[in-house]
CSV table of C-alpha atoms in Angstrom, one decimal:
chain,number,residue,atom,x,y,z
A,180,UNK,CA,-3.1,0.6,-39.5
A,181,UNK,CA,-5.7,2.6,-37.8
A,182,UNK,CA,-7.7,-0.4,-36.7
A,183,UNK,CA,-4.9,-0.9,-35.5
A,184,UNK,CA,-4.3,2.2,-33.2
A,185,UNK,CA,-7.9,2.3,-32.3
A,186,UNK,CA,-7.6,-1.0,-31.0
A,187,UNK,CA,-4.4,-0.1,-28.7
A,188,UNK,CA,-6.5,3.2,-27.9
A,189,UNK,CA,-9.5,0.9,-26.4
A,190,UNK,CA,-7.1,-1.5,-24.4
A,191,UNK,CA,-4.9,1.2,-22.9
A,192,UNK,CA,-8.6,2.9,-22.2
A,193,UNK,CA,-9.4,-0.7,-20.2
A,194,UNK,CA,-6.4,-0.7,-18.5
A,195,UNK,CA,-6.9,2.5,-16.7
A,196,UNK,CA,-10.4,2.5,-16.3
A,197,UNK,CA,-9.5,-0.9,-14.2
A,198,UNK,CA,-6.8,0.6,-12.1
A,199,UNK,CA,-9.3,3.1,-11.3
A,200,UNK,CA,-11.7,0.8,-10.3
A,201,UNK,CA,-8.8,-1.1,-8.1
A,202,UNK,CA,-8.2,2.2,-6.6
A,203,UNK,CA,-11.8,2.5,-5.2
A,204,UNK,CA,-12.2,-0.9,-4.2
A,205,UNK,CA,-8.4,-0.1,-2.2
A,206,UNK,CA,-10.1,3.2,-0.5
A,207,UNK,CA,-12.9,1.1,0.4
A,208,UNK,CA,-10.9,-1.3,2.2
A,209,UNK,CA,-8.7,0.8,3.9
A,210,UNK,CA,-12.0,3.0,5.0
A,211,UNK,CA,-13.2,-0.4,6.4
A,212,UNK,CA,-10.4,-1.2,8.1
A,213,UNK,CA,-10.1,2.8,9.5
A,214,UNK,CA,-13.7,2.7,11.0
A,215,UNK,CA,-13.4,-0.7,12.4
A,216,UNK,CA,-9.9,-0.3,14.3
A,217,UNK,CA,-12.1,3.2,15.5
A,218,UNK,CA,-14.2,0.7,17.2
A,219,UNK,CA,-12.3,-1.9,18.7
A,220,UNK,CA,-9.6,-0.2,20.0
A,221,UNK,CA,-11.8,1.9,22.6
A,222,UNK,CA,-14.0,-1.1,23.5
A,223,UNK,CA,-10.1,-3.2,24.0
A,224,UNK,CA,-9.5,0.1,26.4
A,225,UNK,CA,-12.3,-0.4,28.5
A,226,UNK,CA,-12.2,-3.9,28.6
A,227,UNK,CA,-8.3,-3.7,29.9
A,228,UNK,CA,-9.6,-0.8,32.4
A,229,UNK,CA,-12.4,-3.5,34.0
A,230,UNK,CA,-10.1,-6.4,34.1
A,231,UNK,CA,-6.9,-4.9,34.8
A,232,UNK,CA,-6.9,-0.6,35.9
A,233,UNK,CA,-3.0,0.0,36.4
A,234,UNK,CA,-2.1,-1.8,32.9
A,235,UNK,CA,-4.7,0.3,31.3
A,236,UNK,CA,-3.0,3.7,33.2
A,237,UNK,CA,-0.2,2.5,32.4
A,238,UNK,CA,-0.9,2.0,28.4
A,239,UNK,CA,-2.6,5.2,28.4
A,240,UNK,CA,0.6,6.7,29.6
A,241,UNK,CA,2.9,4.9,27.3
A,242,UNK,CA,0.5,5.9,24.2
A,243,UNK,CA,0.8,9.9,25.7
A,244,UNK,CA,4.4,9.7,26.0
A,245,UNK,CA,4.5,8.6,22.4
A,246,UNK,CA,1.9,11.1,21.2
A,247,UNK,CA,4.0,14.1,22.7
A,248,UNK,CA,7.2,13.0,21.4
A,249,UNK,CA,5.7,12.5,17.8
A,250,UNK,CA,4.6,16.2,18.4
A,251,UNK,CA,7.7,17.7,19.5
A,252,UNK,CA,10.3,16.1,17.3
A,253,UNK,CA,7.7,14.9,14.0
A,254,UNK,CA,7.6,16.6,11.1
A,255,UNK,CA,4.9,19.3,10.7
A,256,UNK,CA,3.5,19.9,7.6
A,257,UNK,CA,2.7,23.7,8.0
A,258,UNK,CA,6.4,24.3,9.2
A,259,UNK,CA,9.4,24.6,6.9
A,260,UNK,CA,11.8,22.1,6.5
A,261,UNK,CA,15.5,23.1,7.8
């Protein structure tokens, strides 16, 4: 019976140690996919602004309009809720 136990002890111990690993190899992805968005999306900008100036004024308005709504009416997670 404890061969038993010991056994279930070692697979639940494989289990977890596995959806640990998947949980790095997740946070690596995401990092990757963080960092290269950080790249492209300024490059996209300047691209737009050489080929076409008022569409990029005028997404660089639309994405400040959006940014100051999320501040005034998001949620703020110093502020209490109420």
């Amino acid at each position: 019976m404890e061969c038993l136990i010991q056994y279930l002890d070692d697979l639940e111990d494989l289990f977890y140690a596995v959806a640990l690993l998947t949980e790095k190899i997740r946070y690596a992805v995401q990092m990757i996919a963080v960092v290269s968005l950080a790249a492209v999306i300024p490059v996209c900008g300047v691209l737009l602004a050489l080929s076409a100036p008022p569409l990029a004024l005028a997404s660089v308005f639309l994405a400040l309009a959006i940014l100051l709504y999320r501040a005034a009416v998001g949620h703020h997670p110093g502020r209490l809720a109420g």
